[in-house]
């Protein structure tokens, strides 16, 4: 379980982590029915391996009804749906909620099996919560790095390319105003200088653009 979680986290594979959570919850608890209610996106979704519309709709409606109460609890909450008992626990950290893990409980509260199942789903929820938090923080860090890189490139273009283009604009304006006073040789000399400046600007832009090209570097970029 730890190896699978670590690999999927390094890949940034959130859906893979949810599937691992679902799979191991079912294997460890031996529950007849396990579900995961994902609330990390704007549109909530229920992940369950059943085609029973009655139980699916019942789970969705009940969780949405008591969602705030579930998220406030640090321990699993027991609910009853369609004469079946379920233990549900939030997948959350101190500042972000990701989903709800639930499984059907077939044993009574006093049994060792019941206590073990409650402990197991709580352990799994804490493990996946930590993993989701790591994914979230890595996404934030990546956005910050991209923002810094964008600012750096913008500054480089402003300090080099735009300054040269501004100089060319001034030079062209000066030539236009002095056409009557300049000889053909003077105009040719000025135009040669401008052509060389444009070539330099194009070279700098190519270097910056190719530096961002994923086709050349072999990695994805913004």
mmCIF file with all atom_site columns, N, CA and C in Angstrom, residues 99-163:
data_model
loop_
_atom_site.group_PDB
_atom_site.id
_atom_site.type_symbol
_atom_site.label_atom_id
_atom_site.label_alt_id
_atom_site.label_comp_id
_atom_site.label_asym_id
_atom_site.label_entity_id
_atom_site.label_seq_id
_atom_site.pdbx_PDB_ins_code
_atom_site.Cartn_x
_atom_site.Cartn_y
_atom_site.Cartn_z
_atom_site.occupancy
_atom_site.B_iso_or_equiv
_atom_site.pdbx_formal_charge
_atom_site.auth_seq_id
_atom_site.auth_comp_id
_atom_site.auth_asym_id
_atom_site.auth_atom_id
_atom_site.pdbx_PDB_model_num
ATOM 1   N N  . UNK A 1 99  ? -12.802 14.395 0.465   1.00 0.00 ? 99  UNK A N  1
ATOM 2   C CA . UNK A 1 99  ? -13.871 13.445 0.193   1.00 0.00 ? 99  UNK A CA 1
ATOM 3   C C  . UNK A 1 99  ? -14.323 12.709 1.433   1.00 0.00 ? 99  UNK A C  1
ATOM 4   N N  . UNK A 1 100 ? -15.217 11.728 1.201   1.00 0.00 ? 100 UNK A N  1
ATOM 5   C CA . UNK A 1 100 ? -15.776 10.912 2.275   1.00 0.00 ? 100 UNK A CA 1
ATOM 6   C C  . UNK A 1 100 ? -15.570 9.451  1.925   1.00 0.00 ? 100 UNK A C  1
ATOM 7   N N  . UNK A 1 101 ? -14.966 8.699  2.825   1.00 0.00 ? 101 UNK A N  1
ATOM 8   C CA . UNK A 1 101 ? -14.779 7.259  2.654   1.00 0.00 ? 101 UNK A CA 1
ATOM 9   C C  . UNK A 1 101 ? -15.817 6.530  3.501   1.00 0.00 ? 101 UNK A C  1
ATOM 10  N N  . UNK A 1 102 ? -16.496 5.568  2.907   1.00 0.00 ? 102 UNK A N  1
ATOM 11  C CA . UNK A 1 102 ? -17.513 4.831  3.656   1.00 0.00 ? 102 UNK A CA 1
ATOM 12  C C  . UNK A 1 102 ? -17.500 3.356  3.320   1.00 0.00 ? 102 UNK A C  1
ATOM 13  N N  . UNK A 1 103 ? -17.880 2.534  4.291   1.00 0.00 ? 103 UNK A N  1
ATOM 14  C CA . UNK A 1 103 ? -17.999 1.100  4.039   1.00 0.00 ? 103 UNK A CA 1
ATOM 15  C C  . UNK A 1 103 ? -19.127 0.528  4.901   1.00 0.00 ? 103 UNK A C  1
ATOM 16  N N  . UNK A 1 104 ? -19.749 -0.516 4.393   1.00 0.00 ? 104 UNK A N  1
ATOM 17  C CA . UNK A 1 104 ? -20.841 -1.157 5.121   1.00 0.00 ? 104 UNK A CA 1
ATOM 18  C C  . UNK A 1 104 ? -20.285 -1.953 6.295   1.00 0.00 ? 104 UNK A C  1
ATOM 19  N N  . UNK A 1 105 ? -20.946 -1.847 7.424   1.00 0.00 ? 105 UNK A N  1
ATOM 20  C CA . UNK A 1 105 ? -20.545 -2.563 8.635   1.00 0.00 ? 105 UNK A CA 1
ATOM 21  C C  . UNK A 1 105 ? -21.557 -3.673 8.895   1.00 0.00 ? 105 UNK A C  1
ATOM 22  N N  . UNK A 1 106 ? -21.066 -4.918 8.928   1.00 0.00 ? 106 UNK A N  1
ATOM 23  C CA . UNK A 1 106 ? -21.965 -6.066 9.103   1.00 0.00 ? 106 UNK A CA 1
ATOM 24  C C  . UNK A 1 106 ? -21.939 -6.635 10.514  1.00 0.00 ? 106 UNK A C  1
ATOM 25  N N  . UNK A 1 107 ? -21.033 -6.134 11.365  1.00 0.00 ? 107 UNK A N  1
ATOM 26  C CA . UNK A 1 107 ? -20.900 -6.663 12.722  1.00 0.00 ? 107 UNK A CA 1
ATOM 27  C C  . UNK A 1 107 ? -21.449 -5.661 13.732  1.00 0.00 ? 107 UNK A C  1
ATOM 28  N N  . UNK A 1 108 ? -21.713 -6.157 14.945  1.00 0.00 ? 108 UNK A N  1
ATOM 29  C CA . UNK A 1 108 ? -22.254 -5.263 15.972  1.00 0.00 ? 108 UNK A CA 1
ATOM 30  C C  . UNK A 1 108 ? -21.137 -4.457 16.636  1.00 0.00 ? 108 UNK A C  1
ATOM 31  N N  . UNK A 1 109 ? -21.535 -3.402 17.331  1.00 0.00 ? 109 UNK A N  1
ATOM 32  C CA . UNK A 1 109 ? -20.584 -2.458 17.905  1.00 0.00 ? 109 UNK A CA 1
ATOM 33  C C  . UNK A 1 109 ? -19.631 -3.089 18.914  1.00 0.00 ? 109 UNK A C  1
ATOM 34  N N  . UNK A 1 110 ? -20.047 -4.137 19.576  1.00 0.00 ? 110 UNK A N  1
ATOM 35  C CA . UNK A 1 110 ? -19.233 -4.731 20.648  1.00 0.00 ? 110 UNK A CA 1
ATOM 36  C C  . UNK A 1 110 ? -18.189 -5.709 20.127  1.00 0.00 ? 110 UNK A C  1
ATOM 37  N N  . UNK A 1 111 ? -18.239 -6.054 18.857  1.00 0.00 ? 111 UNK A N  1
ATOM 38  C CA . UNK A 1 111 ? -17.337 -7.088 18.340  1.00 0.00 ? 111 UNK A CA 1
ATOM 39  C C  . UNK A 1 111 ? -15.965 -6.520 18.011  1.00 0.00 ? 111 UNK A C  1
ATOM 40  N N  . UNK A 1 112 ? -14.988 -7.415 18.021  1.00 0.00 ? 112 UNK A N  1
ATOM 41  C CA . UNK A 1 112 ? -13.619 -7.021 17.666  1.00 0.00 ? 112 UNK A CA 1
ATOM 42  C C  . UNK A 1 112 ? -13.556 -6.614 16.200  1.00 0.00 ? 112 UNK A C  1
ATOM 43  N N  . UNK A 1 113 ? -14.315 -7.313 15.348  1.00 0.00 ? 113 UNK A N  1
ATOM 44  C CA . UNK A 1 113 ? -14.331 -7.016 13.915  1.00 0.00 ? 113 UNK A CA 1
ATOM 45  C C  . UNK A 1 113 ? -14.789 -5.577 13.680  1.00 0.00 ? 113 UNK A C  1
ATOM 46  N N  . UNK A 1 114 ? -15.813 -5.149 14.401  1.00 0.00 ? 114 UNK A N  1
ATOM 47  C CA . UNK A 1 114 ? -16.320 -3.778 14.251  1.00 0.00 ? 114 UNK A CA 1
ATOM 48  C C  . UNK A 1 114 ? -15.231 -2.774 14.631  1.00 0.00 ? 114 UNK A C  1
ATOM 49  N N  . UNK A 1 115 ? -14.599 -2.974 15.778  1.00 0.00 ? 115 UNK A N  1
ATOM 50  C CA . UNK A 1 115 ? -13.564 -2.034 16.226  1.00 0.00 ? 115 UNK A CA 1
ATOM 51  C C  . UNK A 1 115 ? -12.383 -2.006 15.260  1.00 0.00 ? 115 UNK A C  1
ATOM 52  N N  . UNK A 1 116 ? -12.018 -3.194 14.750  1.00 0.00 ? 116 UNK A N  1
ATOM 53  C CA . UNK A 1 116 ? -10.916 -3.254 13.787  1.00 0.00 ? 116 UNK A CA 1
ATOM 54  C C  . UNK A 1 116 ? -11.248 -2.507 12.496  1.00 0.00 ? 116 UNK A C  1
ATOM 55  N N  . UNK A 1 117 ? -12.484 -2.700 12.006  1.00 0.00 ? 117 UNK A N  1
ATOM 56  C CA . UNK A 1 117 ? -12.892 -2.020 10.773  1.00 0.00 ? 117 UNK A CA 1
ATOM 57  C C  . UNK A 1 117 ? -12.868 -0.505 10.942  1.00 0.00 ? 117 UNK A C  1
ATOM 58  N N  . UNK A 1 118 ? -13.343 -0.028 12.084  1.00 0.00 ? 118 UNK A N  1
ATOM 59  C CA . UNK A 1 118 ? -13.339 1.410  12.346  1.00 0.00 ? 118 UNK A CA 1
ATOM 60  C C  . UNK A 1 118 ? -11.897 1.929  12.382  1.00 0.00 ? 118 UNK A C  1
ATOM 61  N N  . UNK A 1 119 ? -11.024 1.207  13.063  1.00 0.00 ? 119 UNK A N  1
ATOM 62  C CA . UNK A 1 119 ? -9.622  1.610  13.130  1.00 0.00 ? 119 UNK A CA 1
ATOM 63  C C  . UNK A 1 119 ? -8.984  1.611  11.745  1.00 0.00 ? 119 UNK A C  1
ATOM 64  N N  . UNK A 1 120 ? -9.302  0.584  10.941  1.00 0.00 ? 120 UNK A N  1
ATOM 65  C CA . UNK A 1 120 ? -8.681  0.441  9.625   1.00 0.00 ? 120 UNK A CA 1
ATOM 66  C C  . UNK A 1 120 ? -9.092  1.550  8.666   1.00 0.00 ? 120 UNK A C  1
ATOM 67  N N  . UNK A 1 121 ? -10.382 1.878  8.619   1.00 0.00 ? 121 UNK A N  1
ATOM 68  C CA . UNK A 1 121 ? -10.790 2.935  7.687   1.00 0.00 ? 121 UNK A CA 1
ATOM 69  C C  . UNK A 1 121 ? -10.282 4.300  8.168   1.00 0.00 ? 121 UNK A C  1
ATOM 70  N N  . UNK A 1 122 ? -10.124 4.439  9.486   1.00 0.00 ? 122 UNK A N  1
ATOM 71  C CA . UNK A 1 122 ? -9.565  5.697  9.994   1.00 0.00 ? 122 UNK A CA 1
ATOM 72  C C  . UNK A 1 122 ? -8.096  5.825  9.598   1.00 0.00 ? 122 UNK A C  1
ATOM 73  N N  . UNK A 1 123 ? -7.370  4.716  9.695   1.00 0.00 ? 123 UNK A N  1
ATOM 74  C CA . UNK A 1 123 ? -5.965  4.709  9.287   1.00 0.00 ? 123 UNK A CA 1
ATOM 75  C C  . UNK A 1 123 ? -5.832  5.026  7.799   1.00 0.00 ? 123 UNK A C  1
ATOM 76  N N  . UNK A 1 124 ? -6.655  4.368  6.972   1.00 0.00 ? 124 UNK A N  1
ATOM 77  C CA . UNK A 1 124 ? -6.600  4.602  5.531   1.00 0.00 ? 124 UNK A CA 1
ATOM 78  C C  . UNK A 1 124 ? -6.957  6.051  5.183   1.00 0.00 ? 124 UNK A C  1
ATOM 79  N N  . UNK A 1 125 ? -7.941  6.594  5.877   1.00 0.00 ? 125 UNK A N  1
ATOM 80  C CA . UNK A 1 125 ? -8.342  7.979  5.611   1.00 0.00 ? 125 UNK A CA 1
ATOM 81  C C  . UNK A 1 125 ? -7.215  8.949  5.957   1.00 0.00 ? 125 UNK A C  1
ATOM 82  N N  . UNK A 1 126 ? -6.503  8.701  7.058   1.00 0.00 ? 126 UNK A N  1
ATOM 83  C CA . UNK A 1 126 ? -5.398  9.576  7.455   1.00 0.00 ? 126 UNK A CA 1
ATOM 84  C C  . UNK A 1 126 ? -4.236  9.473  6.471   1.00 0.00 ? 126 UNK A C  1
ATOM 85  N N  . UNK A 1 127 ? -3.973  8.259  6.000   1.00 0.00 ? 127 UNK A N  1
ATOM 86  C CA . UNK A 1 127 ? -2.891  8.055  5.028   1.00 0.00 ? 127 UNK A CA 1
ATOM 87  C C  . UNK A 1 127 ? -3.181  8.785  3.724   1.00 0.00 ? 127 UNK A C  1
ATOM 88  N N  . UNK A 1 128 ? -4.397  8.618  3.202   1.00 0.00 ? 128 UNK A N  1
ATOM 89  C CA . UNK A 1 128 ? -4.745  9.249  1.935   1.00 0.00 ? 128 UNK A CA 1
ATOM 90  C C  . UNK A 1 128 ? -4.891  10.758 2.094   1.00 0.00 ? 128 UNK A C  1
ATOM 91  N N  . UNK A 1 129 ? -5.358  11.210 3.260   1.00 0.00 ? 129 UNK A N  1
ATOM 92  C CA . UNK A 1 129 ? -5.446  12.652 3.510   1.00 0.00 ? 129 UNK A CA 1
ATOM 93  C C  . UNK A 1 129 ? -4.071  13.294 3.396   1.00 0.00 ? 129 UNK A C  1
ATOM 94  N N  . UNK A 1 130 ? -3.079  12.667 4.008   1.00 0.00 ? 130 UNK A N  1
ATOM 95  C CA . UNK A 1 130 ? -1.706  13.172 3.944   1.00 0.00 ? 130 UNK A CA 1
ATOM 96  C C  . UNK A 1 130 ? -1.193  13.171 2.505   1.00 0.00 ? 130 UNK A C  1
ATOM 97  N N  . UNK A 1 131 ? -1.553  12.130 1.754   1.00 0.00 ? 131 UNK A N  1
ATOM 98  C CA . UNK A 1 131 ? -1.119  12.021 0.362   1.00 0.00 ? 131 UNK A CA 1
ATOM 99  C C  . UNK A 1 131 ? -1.757  13.099 -0.501  1.00 0.00 ? 131 UNK A C  1
ATOM 100 N N  . UNK A 1 132 ? -3.071  13.306 -0.332  1.00 0.00 ? 132 UNK A N  1
ATOM 101 C CA . UNK A 1 132 ? -3.755  14.356 -1.084  1.00 0.00 ? 132 UNK A CA 1
ATOM 102 C C  . UNK A 1 132 ? -3.186  15.727 -0.745  1.00 0.00 ? 132 UNK A C  1
ATOM 103 N N  . UNK A 1 133 ? -2.821  15.929 0.516   1.00 0.00 ? 133 UNK A N  1
ATOM 104 C CA . UNK A 1 133 ? -2.238  17.201 0.929   1.00 0.00 ? 133 UNK A CA 1
ATOM 105 C C  . UNK A 1 133 ? -0.907  17.424 0.222   1.00 0.00 ? 133 UNK A C  1
ATOM 106 N N  . UNK A 1 134 ? -0.127  16.366 0.099   1.00 0.00 ? 134 UNK A N  1
ATOM 107 C CA . UNK A 1 134 ? 1.156   16.473 -0.599  1.00 0.00 ? 134 UNK A CA 1
ATOM 108 C C  . UNK A 1 134 ? 0.937   16.846 -2.059  1.00 0.00 ? 134 UNK A C  1
ATOM 109 N N  . UNK A 1 135 ? -0.045  16.205 -2.707  1.00 0.00 ? 135 UNK A N  1
ATOM 110 C CA . UNK A 1 135 ? -0.355  16.531 -4.090  1.00 0.00 ? 135 UNK A CA 1
ATOM 111 C C  . UNK A 1 135 ? -0.769  17.993 -4.230  1.00 0.00 ? 135 UNK A C  1
ATOM 112 N N  . UNK A 1 136 ? -1.616  18.438 -3.321  1.00 0.00 ? 136 UNK A N  1
ATOM 113 C CA . UNK A 1 136 ? -2.117  19.812 -3.354  1.00 0.00 ? 136 UNK A CA 1
ATOM 114 C C  . UNK A 1 136 ? -0.971  20.820 -3.200  1.00 0.00 ? 136 UNK A C  1
ATOM 115 N N  . UNK A 1 137 ? -0.081  20.567 -2.239  1.00 0.00 ? 137 UNK A N  1
ATOM 116 C CA . UNK A 1 137 ? 1.036   21.481 -2.003  1.00 0.00 ? 137 UNK A CA 1
ATOM 117 C C  . UNK A 1 137 ? 2.007   21.503 -3.180  1.00 0.00 ? 137 UNK A C  1
ATOM 118 N N  . UNK A 1 138 ? 2.191   20.349 -3.823  1.00 0.00 ? 138 UNK A N  1
ATOM 119 C CA . UNK A 1 138 ? 3.060   20.296 -5.000  1.00 0.00 ? 138 UNK A CA 1
ATOM 120 C C  . UNK A 1 138 ? 2.455   21.096 -6.162  1.00 0.00 ? 138 UNK A C  1
ATOM 121 N N  . UNK A 1 139 ? 1.123   21.045 -6.299  1.00 0.00 ? 139 UNK A N  1
ATOM 122 C CA . UNK A 1 139 ? 0.461   21.833 -7.339  1.00 0.00 ? 139 UNK A CA 1
ATOM 123 C C  . UNK A 1 139 ? 0.638   23.324 -7.073  1.00 0.00 ? 139 UNK A C  1
ATOM 124 N N  . UNK A 1 140 ? 0.484   23.724 -5.802  1.00 0.00 ? 140 UNK A N  1
ATOM 125 C CA . UNK A 1 140 ? 0.670   25.132 -5.437  1.00 0.00 ? 140 UNK A CA 1
ATOM 126 C C  . UNK A 1 140 ? 2.097   25.567 -5.717  1.00 0.00 ? 140 UNK A C  1
ATOM 127 N N  . UNK A 1 141 ? 3.052   24.718 -5.327  1.00 0.00 ? 141 UNK A N  1
ATOM 128 C CA . UNK A 1 141 ? 4.459   25.040 -5.542  1.00 0.00 ? 141 UNK A CA 1
ATOM 129 C C  . UNK A 1 141 ? 4.785   25.167 -7.030  1.00 0.00 ? 141 UNK A C  1
ATOM 130 N N  . UNK A 1 142 ? 4.192   24.285 -7.844  1.00 0.00 ? 142 UNK A N  1
ATOM 131 C CA . UNK A 1 142 ? 4.441   24.335 -9.284  1.00 0.00 ? 142 UNK A CA 1
ATOM 132 C C  . UNK A 1 142 ? 3.885   25.625 -9.881  1.00 0.00 ? 142 UNK A C  1
ATOM 133 N N  . UNK A 1 143 ? 2.696   26.042 -9.416  1.00 0.00 ? 143 UNK A N  1
ATOM 134 C CA . UNK A 1 143 ? 2.119   27.291 -9.921  1.00 0.00 ? 143 UNK A CA 1
ATOM 135 C C  . UNK A 1 143 ? 3.000   28.478 -9.542  1.00 0.00 ? 143 UNK A C  1
ATOM 136 N N  . UNK A 1 144 ? 3.571   28.452 -8.334  1.00 0.00 ? 144 UNK A N  1
ATOM 137 C CA . UNK A 1 144 ? 4.460   29.538 -7.909  1.00 0.00 ? 144 UNK A CA 1
ATOM 138 C C  . UNK A 1 144 ? 5.728   29.573 -8.760  1.00 0.00 ? 144 UNK A C  1
ATOM 139 N N  . UNK A 1 145 ? 6.276   28.389 -9.056  1.00 0.00 ? 145 UNK A N  1
ATOM 140 C CA . UNK A 1 145 ? 7.480   28.325 -9.883  1.00 0.00 ? 145 UNK A CA 1
ATOM 141 C C  . UNK A 1 145 ? 7.199   28.825 -11.294 1.00 0.00 ? 145 UNK A C  1
ATOM 142 N N  . UNK A 1 146 ? 6.035   28.452 -11.849 1.00 0.00 ? 146 UNK A N  1
ATOM 143 C CA . UNK A 1 146 ? 5.669   28.922 -13.181 1.00 0.00 ? 146 UNK A CA 1
ATOM 144 C C  . UNK A 1 146 ? 5.508   30.435 -13.199 1.00 0.00 ? 146 UNK A C  1
ATOM 145 N N  . UNK A 1 147 ? 4.906   30.969 -12.138 1.00 0.00 ? 147 UNK A N  1
ATOM 146 C CA . UNK A 1 147 ? 4.713   32.418 -12.052 1.00 0.00 ? 147 UNK A CA 1
ATOM 147 C C  . UNK A 1 147 ? 6.058   33.138 -11.997 1.00 0.00 ? 147 UNK A C  1
ATOM 148 N N  . UNK A 1 148 ? 6.991   32.594 -11.206 1.00 0.00 ? 148 UNK A N  1
ATOM 149 C CA . UNK A 1 148 ? 8.323   33.193 -11.124 1.00 0.00 ? 148 UNK A CA 1
ATOM 150 C C  . UNK A 1 148 ? 9.030   33.141 -12.485 1.00 0.00 ? 148 UNK A C  1
ATOM 151 N N  . UNK A 1 149 ? 8.880   32.014 -13.179 1.00 0.00 ? 149 UNK A N  1
ATOM 152 C CA . UNK A 1 149 ? 9.533   31.867 -14.485 1.00 0.00 ? 149 UNK A CA 1
ATOM 153 C C  . UNK A 1 149 ? 8.927   32.827 -15.505 1.00 0.00 ? 149 UNK A C  1
ATOM 154 N N  . UNK A 1 150 ? 7.609   32.982 -15.457 1.00 0.00 ? 150 UNK A N  1
ATOM 155 C CA . UNK A 1 150 ? 6.956   33.918 -16.375 1.00 0.00 ? 150 UNK A CA 1
ATOM 156 C C  . UNK A 1 150 ? 7.436   35.341 -16.133 1.00 0.00 ? 150 UNK A C  1
ATOM 157 N N  . UNK A 1 151 ? 7.547   35.715 -14.850 1.00 0.00 ? 151 UNK A N  1
ATOM 158 C CA . UNK A 1 151 ? 8.033   37.057 -14.522 1.00 0.00 ? 151 UNK A CA 1
ATOM 159 C C  . UNK A 1 151 ? 9.472   37.264 -14.983 1.00 0.00 ? 151 UNK A C  1
ATOM 160 N N  . UNK A 1 152 ? 10.292  36.228 -14.814 1.00 0.00 ? 152 UNK A N  1
ATOM 161 C CA . UNK A 1 152 ? 11.697  36.328 -15.232 1.00 0.00 ? 152 UNK A CA 1
ATOM 162 C C  . UNK A 1 152 ? 11.791  36.539 -16.738 1.00 0.00 ? 152 UNK A C  1
ATOM 163 N N  . UNK A 1 153 ? 11.036  35.750 -17.504 1.00 0.00 ? 153 UNK A N  1
ATOM 164 C CA . UNK A 1 153 ? 11.079  35.861 -18.964 1.00 0.00 ? 153 UNK A CA 1
ATOM 165 C C  . UNK A 1 153 ? 10.538  37.211 -19.416 1.00 0.00 ? 153 UNK A C  1
ATOM 166 N N  . UNK A 1 154 ? 9.451   37.664 -18.770 1.00 0.00 ? 154 UNK A N  1
ATOM 167 C CA . UNK A 1 154 ? 8.883   38.978 -19.115 1.00 0.00 ? 154 UNK A CA 1
ATOM 168 C C  . UNK A 1 154 ? 9.910   40.084 -18.877 1.00 0.00 ? 154 UNK A C  1
ATOM 169 N N  . UNK A 1 155 ? 10.639  39.991 -17.775 1.00 0.00 ? 155 UNK A N  1
ATOM 170 C CA . UNK A 1 155 ? 11.672  41.001 -17.477 1.00 0.00 ? 155 UNK A CA 1
ATOM 171 C C  . UNK A 1 155 ? 12.805  40.954 -18.494 1.00 0.00 ? 155 UNK A C  1
ATOM 172 N N  . UNK A 1 156 ? 13.202  39.720 -18.882 1.00 0.00 ? 156 UNK A N  1
ATOM 173 C CA . UNK A 1 156 ? 14.279  39.587 -19.869 1.00 0.00 ? 156 UNK A CA 1
ATOM 174 C C  . UNK A 1 156 ? 13.873  40.191 -21.206 1.00 0.00 ? 156 UNK A C  1
ATOM 175 N N  . UNK A 1 157 ? 12.635  39.907 -21.643 1.00 0.00 ? 157 UNK A N  1
ATOM 176 C CA . UNK A 1 157 ? 12.157  40.455 -22.921 1.00 0.00 ? 157 UNK A CA 1
ATOM 177 C C  . UNK A 1 157 ? 12.057  41.970 -22.833 1.00 0.00 ? 157 UNK A C  1
ATOM 178 N N  . UNK A 1 158 ? 11.584  42.460 -21.688 1.00 0.00 ? 158 UNK A N  1
ATOM 179 C CA . UNK A 1 158 ? 11.449  43.913 -21.524 1.00 0.00 ? 158 UNK A CA 1
ATOM 180 C C  . UNK A 1 158 ? 12.807  44.604 -21.545 1.00 0.00 ? 158 UNK A C  1
ATOM 181 N N  . UNK A 1 159 ? 13.777  44.004 -20.856 1.00 0.00 ? 159 UNK A N  1
ATOM 182 C CA . UNK A 1 159 ? 15.087  44.648 -20.716 1.00 0.00 ? 159 UNK A CA 1
ATOM 183 C C  . UNK A 1 159 ? 15.940  44.559 -21.968 1.00 0.00 ? 159 UNK A C  1
ATOM 184 N N  . UNK A 1 160 ? 15.699  43.569 -22.808 1.00 0.00 ? 160 UNK A N  1
ATOM 185 C CA . UNK A 1 160 ? 16.554  43.409 -23.992 1.00 0.00 ? 160 UNK A CA 1
ATOM 186 C C  . UNK A 1 160 ? 15.787  43.672 -25.277 1.00 0.00 ? 160 UNK A C  1
ATOM 187 N N  . UNK A 1 161 ? 14.825  42.799 -25.588 1.00 0.00 ? 161 UNK A N  1
ATOM 188 C CA . UNK A 1 161 ? 14.132  42.874 -26.871 1.00 0.00 ? 161 UNK A CA 1
ATOM 189 C C  . UNK A 1 161 ? 13.366  44.187 -27.030 1.00 0.00 ? 161 UNK A C  1
ATOM 190 N N  . UNK A 1 162 ? 12.552  44.536 -26.033 1.00 0.00 ? 162 UNK A N  1
ATOM 191 C CA . UNK A 1 162 ? 11.734  45.741 -26.163 1.00 0.00 ? 162 UNK A CA 1
ATOM 192 C C  . UNK A 1 162 ? 12.576  47.012 -26.228 1.00 0.00 ? 162 UNK A C  1
ATOM 193 N N  . UNK A 1 163 ? 13.682  47.010 -25.485 1.00 0.00 ? 163 UNK A N  1
ATOM 194 C CA . UNK A 1 163 ? 14.554  48.186 -25.537 1.00 0.00 ? 163 UNK A CA 1
ATOM 195 C C  . UNK A 1 163 ? 15.144  48.358 -26.934 1.00 0.00 ? 163 UNK A C  1
#
